[in-house]
Coordinates of C-alpha atoms in Angstrom, one line a residue:
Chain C
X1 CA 33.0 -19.6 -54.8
X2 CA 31.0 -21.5 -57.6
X3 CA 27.7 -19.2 -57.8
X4 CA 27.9 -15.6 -58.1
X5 CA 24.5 -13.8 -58.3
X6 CA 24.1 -10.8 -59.2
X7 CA 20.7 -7.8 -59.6
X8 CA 17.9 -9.0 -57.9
X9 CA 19.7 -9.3 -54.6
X10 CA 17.4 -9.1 -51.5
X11 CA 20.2 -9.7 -49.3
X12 CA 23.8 -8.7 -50.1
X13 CA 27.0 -8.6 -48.3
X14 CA 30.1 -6.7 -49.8
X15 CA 33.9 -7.0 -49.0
X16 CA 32.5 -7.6 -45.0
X17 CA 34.6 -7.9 -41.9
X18 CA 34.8 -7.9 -38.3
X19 CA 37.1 -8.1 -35.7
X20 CA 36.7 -9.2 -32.3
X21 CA 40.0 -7.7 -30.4
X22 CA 42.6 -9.7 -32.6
X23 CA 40.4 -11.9 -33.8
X24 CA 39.5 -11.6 -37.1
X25 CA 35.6 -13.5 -37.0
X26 CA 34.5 -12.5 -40.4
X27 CA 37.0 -12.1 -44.1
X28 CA 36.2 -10.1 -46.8
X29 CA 32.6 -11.8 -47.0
X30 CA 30.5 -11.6 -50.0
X31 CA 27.2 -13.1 -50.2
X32 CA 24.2 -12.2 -52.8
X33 CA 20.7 -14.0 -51.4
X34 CA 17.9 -14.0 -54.1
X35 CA 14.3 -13.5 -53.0
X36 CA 12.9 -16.9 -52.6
X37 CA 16.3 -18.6 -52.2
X38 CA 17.2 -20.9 -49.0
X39 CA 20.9 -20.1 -48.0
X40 CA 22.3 -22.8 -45.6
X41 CA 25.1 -22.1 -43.9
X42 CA 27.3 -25.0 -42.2
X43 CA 30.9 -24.6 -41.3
X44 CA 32.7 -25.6 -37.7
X45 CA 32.0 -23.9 -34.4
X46 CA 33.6 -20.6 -34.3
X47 CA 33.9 -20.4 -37.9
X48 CA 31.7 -16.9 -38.0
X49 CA 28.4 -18.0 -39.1
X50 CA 26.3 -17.1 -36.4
X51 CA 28.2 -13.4 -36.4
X52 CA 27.5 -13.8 -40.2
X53 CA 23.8 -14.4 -39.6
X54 CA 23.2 -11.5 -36.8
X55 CA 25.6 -9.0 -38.8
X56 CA 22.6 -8.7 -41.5
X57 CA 19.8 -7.6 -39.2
X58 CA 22.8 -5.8 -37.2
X59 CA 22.5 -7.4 -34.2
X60 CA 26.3 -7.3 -34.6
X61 CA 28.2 -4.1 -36.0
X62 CA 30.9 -4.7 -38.8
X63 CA 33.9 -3.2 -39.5
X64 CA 33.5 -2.5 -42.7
X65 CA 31.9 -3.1 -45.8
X66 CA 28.4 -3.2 -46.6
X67 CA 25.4 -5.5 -46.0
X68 CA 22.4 -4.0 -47.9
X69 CA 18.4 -5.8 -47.5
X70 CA 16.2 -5.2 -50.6
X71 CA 18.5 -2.7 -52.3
X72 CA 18.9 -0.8 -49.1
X73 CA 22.0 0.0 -47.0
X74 CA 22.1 -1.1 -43.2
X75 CA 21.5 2.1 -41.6
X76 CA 23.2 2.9 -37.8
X77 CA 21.3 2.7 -35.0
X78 CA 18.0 4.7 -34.7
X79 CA 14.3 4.4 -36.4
X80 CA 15.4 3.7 -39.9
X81 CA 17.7 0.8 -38.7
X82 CA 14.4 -1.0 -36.6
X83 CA 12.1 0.1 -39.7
X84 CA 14.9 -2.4 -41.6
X85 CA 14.5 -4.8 -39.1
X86 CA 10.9 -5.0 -38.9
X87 CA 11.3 -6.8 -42.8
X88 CA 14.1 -9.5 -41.4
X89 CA 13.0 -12.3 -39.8
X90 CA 14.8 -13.7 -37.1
X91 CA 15.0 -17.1 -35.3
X92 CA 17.1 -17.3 -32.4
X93 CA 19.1 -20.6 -30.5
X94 CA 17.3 -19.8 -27.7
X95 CA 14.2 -19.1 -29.0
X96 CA 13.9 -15.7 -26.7
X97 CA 10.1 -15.5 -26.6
X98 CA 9.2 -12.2 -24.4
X99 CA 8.8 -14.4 -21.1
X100 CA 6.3 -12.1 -19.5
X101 CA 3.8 -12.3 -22.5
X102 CA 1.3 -15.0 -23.6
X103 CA 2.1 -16.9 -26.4
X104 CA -0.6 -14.8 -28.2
X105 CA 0.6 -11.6 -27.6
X106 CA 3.7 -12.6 -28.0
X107 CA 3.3 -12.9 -31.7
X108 CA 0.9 -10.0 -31.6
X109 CA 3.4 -7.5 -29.8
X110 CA 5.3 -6.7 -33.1
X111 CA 2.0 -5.9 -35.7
X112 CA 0.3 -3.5 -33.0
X113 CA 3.7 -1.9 -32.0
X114 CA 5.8 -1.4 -34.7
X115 CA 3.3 -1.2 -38.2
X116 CA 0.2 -0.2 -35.9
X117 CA -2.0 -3.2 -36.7
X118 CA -5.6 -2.7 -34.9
X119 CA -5.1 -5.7 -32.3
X120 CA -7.9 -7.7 -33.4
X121 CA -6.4 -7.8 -37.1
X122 CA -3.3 -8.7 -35.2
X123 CA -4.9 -11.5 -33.0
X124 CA -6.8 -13.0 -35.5
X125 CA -3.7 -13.6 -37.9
X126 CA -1.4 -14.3 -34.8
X127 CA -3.6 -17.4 -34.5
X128 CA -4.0 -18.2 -38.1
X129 CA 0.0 -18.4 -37.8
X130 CA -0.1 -20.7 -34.5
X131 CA -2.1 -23.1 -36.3
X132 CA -0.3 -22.8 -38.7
X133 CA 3.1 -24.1 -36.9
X134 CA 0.7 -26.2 -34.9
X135 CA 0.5 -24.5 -31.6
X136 CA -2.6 -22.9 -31.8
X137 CA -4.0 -24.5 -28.6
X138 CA -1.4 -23.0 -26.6
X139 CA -1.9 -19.3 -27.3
X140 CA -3.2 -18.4 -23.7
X141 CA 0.0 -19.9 -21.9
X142 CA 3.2 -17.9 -20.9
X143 CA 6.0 -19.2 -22.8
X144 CA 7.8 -21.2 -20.0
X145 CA 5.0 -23.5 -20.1
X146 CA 5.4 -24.7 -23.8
X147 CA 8.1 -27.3 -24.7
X148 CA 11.4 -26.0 -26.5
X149 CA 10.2 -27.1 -30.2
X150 CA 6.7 -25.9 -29.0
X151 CA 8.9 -22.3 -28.0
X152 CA 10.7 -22.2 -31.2
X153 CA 7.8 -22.9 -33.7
X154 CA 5.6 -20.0 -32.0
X155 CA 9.2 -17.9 -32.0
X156 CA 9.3 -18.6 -35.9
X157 CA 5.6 -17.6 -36.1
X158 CA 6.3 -14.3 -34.2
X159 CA 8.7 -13.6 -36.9
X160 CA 6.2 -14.8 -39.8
X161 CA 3.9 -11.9 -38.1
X162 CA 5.9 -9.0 -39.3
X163 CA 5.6 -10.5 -42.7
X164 CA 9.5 -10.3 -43.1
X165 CA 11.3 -10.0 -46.4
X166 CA 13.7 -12.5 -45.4
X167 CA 13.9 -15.0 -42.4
X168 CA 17.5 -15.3 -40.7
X169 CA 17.8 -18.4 -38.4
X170 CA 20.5 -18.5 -36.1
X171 CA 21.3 -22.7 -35.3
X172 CA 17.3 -22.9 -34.8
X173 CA 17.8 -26.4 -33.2
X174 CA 21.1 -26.6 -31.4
X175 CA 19.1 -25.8 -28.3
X176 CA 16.4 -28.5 -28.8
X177 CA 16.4 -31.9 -27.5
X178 CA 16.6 -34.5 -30.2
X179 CA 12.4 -35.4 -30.8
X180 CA 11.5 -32.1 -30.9
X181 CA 14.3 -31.3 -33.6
X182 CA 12.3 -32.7 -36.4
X183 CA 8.7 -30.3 -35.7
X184 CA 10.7 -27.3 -35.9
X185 CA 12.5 -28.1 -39.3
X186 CA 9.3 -29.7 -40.4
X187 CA 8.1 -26.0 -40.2
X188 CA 10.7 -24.9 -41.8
X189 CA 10.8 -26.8 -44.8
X190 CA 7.1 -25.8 -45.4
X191 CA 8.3 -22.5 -45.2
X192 CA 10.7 -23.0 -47.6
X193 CA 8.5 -24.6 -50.3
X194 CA 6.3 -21.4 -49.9
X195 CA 9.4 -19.8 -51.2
X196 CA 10.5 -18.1 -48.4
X197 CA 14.0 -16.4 -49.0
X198 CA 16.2 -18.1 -45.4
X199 CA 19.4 -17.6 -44.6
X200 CA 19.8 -20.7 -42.2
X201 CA 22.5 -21.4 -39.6
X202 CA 22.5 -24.7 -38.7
X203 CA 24.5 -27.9 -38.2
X204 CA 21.0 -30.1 -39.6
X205 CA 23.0 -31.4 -43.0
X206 CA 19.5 -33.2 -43.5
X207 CA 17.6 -29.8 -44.0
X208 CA 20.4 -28.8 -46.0
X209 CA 20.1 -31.6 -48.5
X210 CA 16.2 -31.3 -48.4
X211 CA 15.3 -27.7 -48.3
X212 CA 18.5 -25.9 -49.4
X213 CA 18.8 -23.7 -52.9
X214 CA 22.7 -23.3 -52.1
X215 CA 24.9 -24.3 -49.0
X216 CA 27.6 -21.8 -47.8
X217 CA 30.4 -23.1 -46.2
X218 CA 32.4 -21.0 -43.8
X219 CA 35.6 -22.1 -42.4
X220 CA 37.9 -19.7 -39.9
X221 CA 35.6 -16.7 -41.0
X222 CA 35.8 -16.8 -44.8
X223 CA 33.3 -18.3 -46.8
X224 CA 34.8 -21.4 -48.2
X225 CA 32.4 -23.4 -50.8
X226 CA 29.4 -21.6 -52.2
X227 CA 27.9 -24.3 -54.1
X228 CA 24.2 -26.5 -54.0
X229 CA 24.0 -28.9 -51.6
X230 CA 24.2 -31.9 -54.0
X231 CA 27.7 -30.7 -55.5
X232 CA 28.6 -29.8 -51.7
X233 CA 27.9 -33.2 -50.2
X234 CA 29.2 -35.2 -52.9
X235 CA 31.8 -33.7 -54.4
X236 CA 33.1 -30.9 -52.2
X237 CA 36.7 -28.4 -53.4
X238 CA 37.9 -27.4 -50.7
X239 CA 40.5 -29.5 -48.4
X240 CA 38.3 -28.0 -45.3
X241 CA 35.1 -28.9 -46.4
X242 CA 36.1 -32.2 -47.3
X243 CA 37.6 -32.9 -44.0
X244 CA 34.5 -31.3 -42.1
X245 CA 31.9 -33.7 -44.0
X246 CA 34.2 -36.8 -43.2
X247 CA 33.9 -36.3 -39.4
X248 CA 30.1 -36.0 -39.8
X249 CA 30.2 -38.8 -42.1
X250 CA 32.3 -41.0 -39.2
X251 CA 29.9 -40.2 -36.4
Chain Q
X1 CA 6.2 9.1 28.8
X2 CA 4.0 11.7 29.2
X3 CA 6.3 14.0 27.4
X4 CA 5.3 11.8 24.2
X5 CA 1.6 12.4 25.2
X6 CA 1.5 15.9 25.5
X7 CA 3.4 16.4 22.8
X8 CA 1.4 14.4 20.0
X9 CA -0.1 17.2 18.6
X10 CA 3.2 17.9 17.1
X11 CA 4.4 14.4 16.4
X12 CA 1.5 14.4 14.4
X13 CA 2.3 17.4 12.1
X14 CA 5.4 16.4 12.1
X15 CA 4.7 12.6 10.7
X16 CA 2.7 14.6 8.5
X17 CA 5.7 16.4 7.0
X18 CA 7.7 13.4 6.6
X19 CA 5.9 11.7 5.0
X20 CA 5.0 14.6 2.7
X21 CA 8.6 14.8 1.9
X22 CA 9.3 10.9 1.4
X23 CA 6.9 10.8 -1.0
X24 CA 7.6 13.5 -2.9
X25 CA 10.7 13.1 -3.5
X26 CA 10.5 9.3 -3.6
X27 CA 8.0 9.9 -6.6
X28 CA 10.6 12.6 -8.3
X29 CA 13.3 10.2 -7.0
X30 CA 11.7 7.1 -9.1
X31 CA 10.9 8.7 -12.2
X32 CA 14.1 10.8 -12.5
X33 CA 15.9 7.5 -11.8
X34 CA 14.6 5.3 -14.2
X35 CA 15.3 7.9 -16.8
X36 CA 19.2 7.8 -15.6
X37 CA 19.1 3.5 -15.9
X38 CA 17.3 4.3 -19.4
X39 CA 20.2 6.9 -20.2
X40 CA 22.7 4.6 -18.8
X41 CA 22.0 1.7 -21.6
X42 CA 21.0 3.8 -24.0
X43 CA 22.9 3.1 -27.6
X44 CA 23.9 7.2 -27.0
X45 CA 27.6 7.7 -25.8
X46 CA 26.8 11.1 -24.4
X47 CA 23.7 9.9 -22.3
X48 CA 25.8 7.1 -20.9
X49 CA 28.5 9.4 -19.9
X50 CA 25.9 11.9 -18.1
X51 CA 24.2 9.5 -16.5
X52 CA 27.3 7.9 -15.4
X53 CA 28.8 11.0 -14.1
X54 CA 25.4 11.9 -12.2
X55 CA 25.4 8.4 -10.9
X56 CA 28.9 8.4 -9.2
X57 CA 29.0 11.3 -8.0
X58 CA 25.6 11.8 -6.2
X59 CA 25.4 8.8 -4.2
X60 CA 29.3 9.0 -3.2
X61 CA 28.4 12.6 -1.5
X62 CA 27.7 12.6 1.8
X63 CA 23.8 13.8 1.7
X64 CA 24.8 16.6 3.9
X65 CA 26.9 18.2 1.7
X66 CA 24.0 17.8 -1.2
X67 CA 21.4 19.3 1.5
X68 CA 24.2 22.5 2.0
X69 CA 24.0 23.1 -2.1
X70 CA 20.3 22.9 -2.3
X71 CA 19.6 24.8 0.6
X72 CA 22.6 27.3 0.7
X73 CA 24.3 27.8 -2.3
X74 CA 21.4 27.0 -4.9
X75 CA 19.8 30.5 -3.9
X76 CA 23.2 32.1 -4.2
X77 CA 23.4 31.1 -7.9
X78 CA 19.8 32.6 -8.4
X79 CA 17.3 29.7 -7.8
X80 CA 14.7 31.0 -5.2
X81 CA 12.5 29.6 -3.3
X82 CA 9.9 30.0 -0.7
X83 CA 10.1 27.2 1.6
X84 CA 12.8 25.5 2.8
X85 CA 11.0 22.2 2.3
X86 CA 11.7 23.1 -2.1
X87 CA 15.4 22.5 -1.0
X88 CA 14.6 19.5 1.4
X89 CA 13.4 17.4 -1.8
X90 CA 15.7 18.9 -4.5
X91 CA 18.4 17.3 -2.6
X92 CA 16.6 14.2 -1.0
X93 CA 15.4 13.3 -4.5
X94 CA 18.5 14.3 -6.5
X95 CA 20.7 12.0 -4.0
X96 CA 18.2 9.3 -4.1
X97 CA 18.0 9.5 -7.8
X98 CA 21.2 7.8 -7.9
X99 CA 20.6 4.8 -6.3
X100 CA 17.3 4.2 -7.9
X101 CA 19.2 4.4 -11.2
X102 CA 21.3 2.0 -9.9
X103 CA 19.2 -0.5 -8.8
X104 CA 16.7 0.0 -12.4
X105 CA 20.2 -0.6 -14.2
X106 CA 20.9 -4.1 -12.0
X107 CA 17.4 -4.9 -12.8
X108 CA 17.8 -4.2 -16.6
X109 CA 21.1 -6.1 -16.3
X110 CA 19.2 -9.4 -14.8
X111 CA 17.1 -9.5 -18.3
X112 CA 18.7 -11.9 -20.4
X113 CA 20.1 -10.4 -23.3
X114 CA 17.9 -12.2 -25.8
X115 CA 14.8 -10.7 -24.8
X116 CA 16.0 -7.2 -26.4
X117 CA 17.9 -9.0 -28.9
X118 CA 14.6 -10.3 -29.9
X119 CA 12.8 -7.4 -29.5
X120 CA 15.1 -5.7 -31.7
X121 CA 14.8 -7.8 -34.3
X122 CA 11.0 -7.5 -34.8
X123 CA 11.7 -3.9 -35.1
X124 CA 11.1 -2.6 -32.1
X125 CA 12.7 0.9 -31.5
X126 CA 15.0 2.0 -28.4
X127 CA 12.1 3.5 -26.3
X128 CA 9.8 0.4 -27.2
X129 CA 12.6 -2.3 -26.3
X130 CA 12.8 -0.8 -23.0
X131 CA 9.2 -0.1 -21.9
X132 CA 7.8 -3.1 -23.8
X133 CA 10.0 -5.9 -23.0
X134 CA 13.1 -5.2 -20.6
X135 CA 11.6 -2.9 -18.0
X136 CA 8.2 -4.7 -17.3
X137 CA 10.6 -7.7 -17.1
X138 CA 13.0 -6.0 -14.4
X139 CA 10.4 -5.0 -12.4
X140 CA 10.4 -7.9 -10.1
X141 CA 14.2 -7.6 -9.4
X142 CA 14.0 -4.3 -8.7
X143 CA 11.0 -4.4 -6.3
X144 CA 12.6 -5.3 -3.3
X145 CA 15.6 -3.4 -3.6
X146 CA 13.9 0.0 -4.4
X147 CA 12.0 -0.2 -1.0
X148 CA 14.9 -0.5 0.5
X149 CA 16.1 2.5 -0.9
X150 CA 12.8 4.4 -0.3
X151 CA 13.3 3.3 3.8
X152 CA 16.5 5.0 3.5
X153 CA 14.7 7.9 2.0
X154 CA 12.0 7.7 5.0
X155 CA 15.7 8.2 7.2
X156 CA 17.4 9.8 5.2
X157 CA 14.5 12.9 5.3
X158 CA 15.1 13.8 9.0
X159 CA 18.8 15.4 7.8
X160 CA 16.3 18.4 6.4
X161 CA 15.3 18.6 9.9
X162 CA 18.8 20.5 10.5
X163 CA 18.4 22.9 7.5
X164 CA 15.5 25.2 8.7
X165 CA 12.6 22.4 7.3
X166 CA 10.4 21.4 10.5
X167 CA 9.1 18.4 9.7
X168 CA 9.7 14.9 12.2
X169 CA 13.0 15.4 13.7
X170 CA 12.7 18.9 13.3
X171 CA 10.0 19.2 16.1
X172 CA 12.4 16.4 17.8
X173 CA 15.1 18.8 18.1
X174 CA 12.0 21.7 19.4
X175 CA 10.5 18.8 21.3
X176 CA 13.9 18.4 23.3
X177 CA 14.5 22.0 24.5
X178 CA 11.1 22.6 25.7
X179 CA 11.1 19.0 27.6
X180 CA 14.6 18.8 28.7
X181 CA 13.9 16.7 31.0
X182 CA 12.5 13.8 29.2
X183 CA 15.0 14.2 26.2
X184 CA 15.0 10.3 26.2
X185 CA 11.3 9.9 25.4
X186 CA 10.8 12.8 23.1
X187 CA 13.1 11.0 20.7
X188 CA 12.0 7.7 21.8
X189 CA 9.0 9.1 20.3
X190 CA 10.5 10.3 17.3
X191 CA 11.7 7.0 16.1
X192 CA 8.7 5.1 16.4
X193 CA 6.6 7.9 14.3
X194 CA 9.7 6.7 11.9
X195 CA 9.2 3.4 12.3
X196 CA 5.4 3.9 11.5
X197 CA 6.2 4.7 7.7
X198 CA 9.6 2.2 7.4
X199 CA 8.6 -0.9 9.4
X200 CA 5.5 -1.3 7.0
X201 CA 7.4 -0.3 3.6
X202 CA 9.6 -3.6 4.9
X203 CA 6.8 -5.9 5.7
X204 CA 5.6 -4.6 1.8
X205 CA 9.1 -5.3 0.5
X206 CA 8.9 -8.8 2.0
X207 CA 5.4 -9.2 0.7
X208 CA 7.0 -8.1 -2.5
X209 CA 9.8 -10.9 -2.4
X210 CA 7.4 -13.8 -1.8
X211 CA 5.1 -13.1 -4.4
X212 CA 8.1 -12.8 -7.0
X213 CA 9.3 -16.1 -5.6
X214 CA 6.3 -17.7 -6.4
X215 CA 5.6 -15.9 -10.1
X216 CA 8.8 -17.4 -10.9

């Protein structure tokens, strides 16, 4: 672990772990995220990124530790935990837009439901956000009707509607045929140059390289390399890492 | 044949009562069930348990039995009422409960994860993950099964007929001893004032099953 921040931490993750059964997915994990800061994390399947990624908005309980947003502690289940939630972004695999909604109301649902927006406020910044990722034209259709990157990009901007603290994507593109890869990280990317603080999943080393502040590397449940992508890509520590990047490099 | 003639007044009345009770208790029966599938996913140990417990052991007692508590020994342990037909739906909508809860629970079940996972994660609380996203959702599983259930209700009512409550097969049972001649056709009559409520809830259920073939 090269870069330790410390304060200003909007995301932090103390001495975490979790078991599944025997299996021990995540290792004493410490992470500080700055505000503004884009966190990539790469690392082999089953390495405990994605049960990294879910752990801070709690989609996954931990053992112990602590995992604190903006100063505050996770809470347990109940209001206060999905009044957190409401500030963290989160970007699924498979995208999960609500299938029985319109694309629309689909970014809509969250303002008028959970911070009471009046639904016109809601609607007309819903599709100031779809234009935004560039499907604004589709707003009227139900979401089995829109292409996976199409899905994704409006899944990103029903995120964006909460106006989130933090976005968390969990392997954004793994689910996404090749072509439509590119628009969805293209998004992303702008995102990041707004300054955005992300905490990204994802197997895309070229995002990494172009959009990332710092890239984690996770390996067997322990964070591994904690470094920028420049120092990761070309002069990585760590036996794993090294061998990781040469069988990307080889294929 | 003419038994069935001269006795329609009766029929009548009794359809009348039948059908009062199916869908009173099939109302009590629906909402009371969906608050035990709600209970049963609920993040609440304590409400899964309950629910559980109710579940399991309502629809694995004979109905019988549940009609001899609510008509016998509920009034023992204090609770009065007037009418026999109070009893009738206690324990025709307590029983079906059970199975509605069941069937809402398989319907929450077919939801695909994500979708609350999702909803969750945009903040949504318990209540609003459940009536916002996962229910509306489950709805079109759960169609076709729950009128099933409710036929079996629309059956299911003529066992009040044998605790004091005159309603269809009640007056089937009157209907025989006055025309003991034509017992054949007095309950020949009985069954198709039956099938008059649960031959249509099946076309609907069929209805039902097409159109969610086709939303899909």
């Amino acid at each position: 672990m090269t870069t330790q921040v410390s304060g200003d931490a909007l995301v932090s993750l103390n001495s975490v772990n979790k078991h599944y059964g025997q299996l021990h997915v995540l290792k004493d994990i410490n992470l500080q995220v700055r505000k503004g800061e884009v966190v990539v994390v790469i690392g082999p399947s089953g390495s405990g990124k994605s049960t990294l990624c879910r752990a801070i908005n709690r989609l996954e309980t931990i053992d112990d530790g602590d995992i604190a947003i903006d100063g505050k502690k996770l809470p347990e289940e109940g209001k206060e935990l999905a009044h957190l939630r409401a500030d963290v972004g989160m970007v699924f695999q498979s995208f999960n837009l609500f299938a029985h909604k319109t694309i629309l109301e689909n970014v809509t649902l969250g303002p008028i439901k959970v911070k009471g927006v009046a639904k016109g406020t809601a609607e007309r910044e819903a599709m100031a956000l779809l234009e935004r990722v560039g499907v604004g034209h589709q707003a009227p259709k139900l979401p089995a009707q829109l292409s996976g990157g199409q899905q994704q990009r409006v899944a990103i901007a029903r995120a964006l509607a909460m106006k989130p603290k933090v976005m968390l994507f969990d392997e954004p593109t793994s689910a996404l045929d090749p072509e439509m890869i590119n628009e969805v990280l293209d998004v992303m990317i702008q995102l990041a140059k707004e300054g955005m603080t992300m905490i990204v999943v994802t197997h895309e080393m070229g995002f990494a390289r172009k959009a990332a502040d710092r890239v984690v590397f996770m390996a067997d449940g322990q964070i591994v390399e904690d470094s920028t992508p420049e120092e990761f890509f070309t002069n990585p520590q760590s036996n794993r890492a090294k061998d990781f990047l040469s069988k990307l490099l080889t294929h | 044949m003419d038994a069935i003639f001269e006795s329609l007044p009766q029929y009548w009345d009794g359809f009348l009562r039948t059908l009062f009770l199916a869908v009173v208790s099939g109302v009590i029966a629906l909402a009371a069930g969906t608050l035990l599938a709600a209970m049963r996913v609920s993040p609440v140990a304590a409400l899964r348990g309950f629910s559980t417990f109710y579940v399991e052991v309502a629809r694995n007692t004979p109905l019988t039995i549940i009609f001899f508590f609510s008509a016998i020994v509920l009034p023992r342990l204090g609770v009065k009422f007037e009418q026999f037909e109070v009893a009738a739906i206690i324990a025709l909508s307590s029983y079906t409960a059970a199975f509605v809860a069941e069937a809402v629970r398989s319907g929450v079940n077919s939801v695909p994860v994500g979708q609350a996972e999702a909803a969750r994660s945009i903040g949504m609380t318990f209540t609003q993950v459940l009536g916002l996203v996962v229910l509306p959702q489950a709805v079109r599983t759960v169609v076709p099964p729950l009128i099933n259930i409710m036929i079996a209700l629309v059956k299911n009512s003529s066992v009040a007929g044998a605790f004091f409550v005159l309603e269809l097969f009640g007056y089937g049972l009157q209907l025989s001893n006055s025309h003991g001649d034509a017992v054949m056709w007095i309950l020949i009559g009985v069954a198709f004032f039956y099938l008059l409520i649960t031959v249509p809830l099946g076309l609907l259920a069929h209805f039902v099953e097409k159109k969610v073939a086709i939303a899909r």
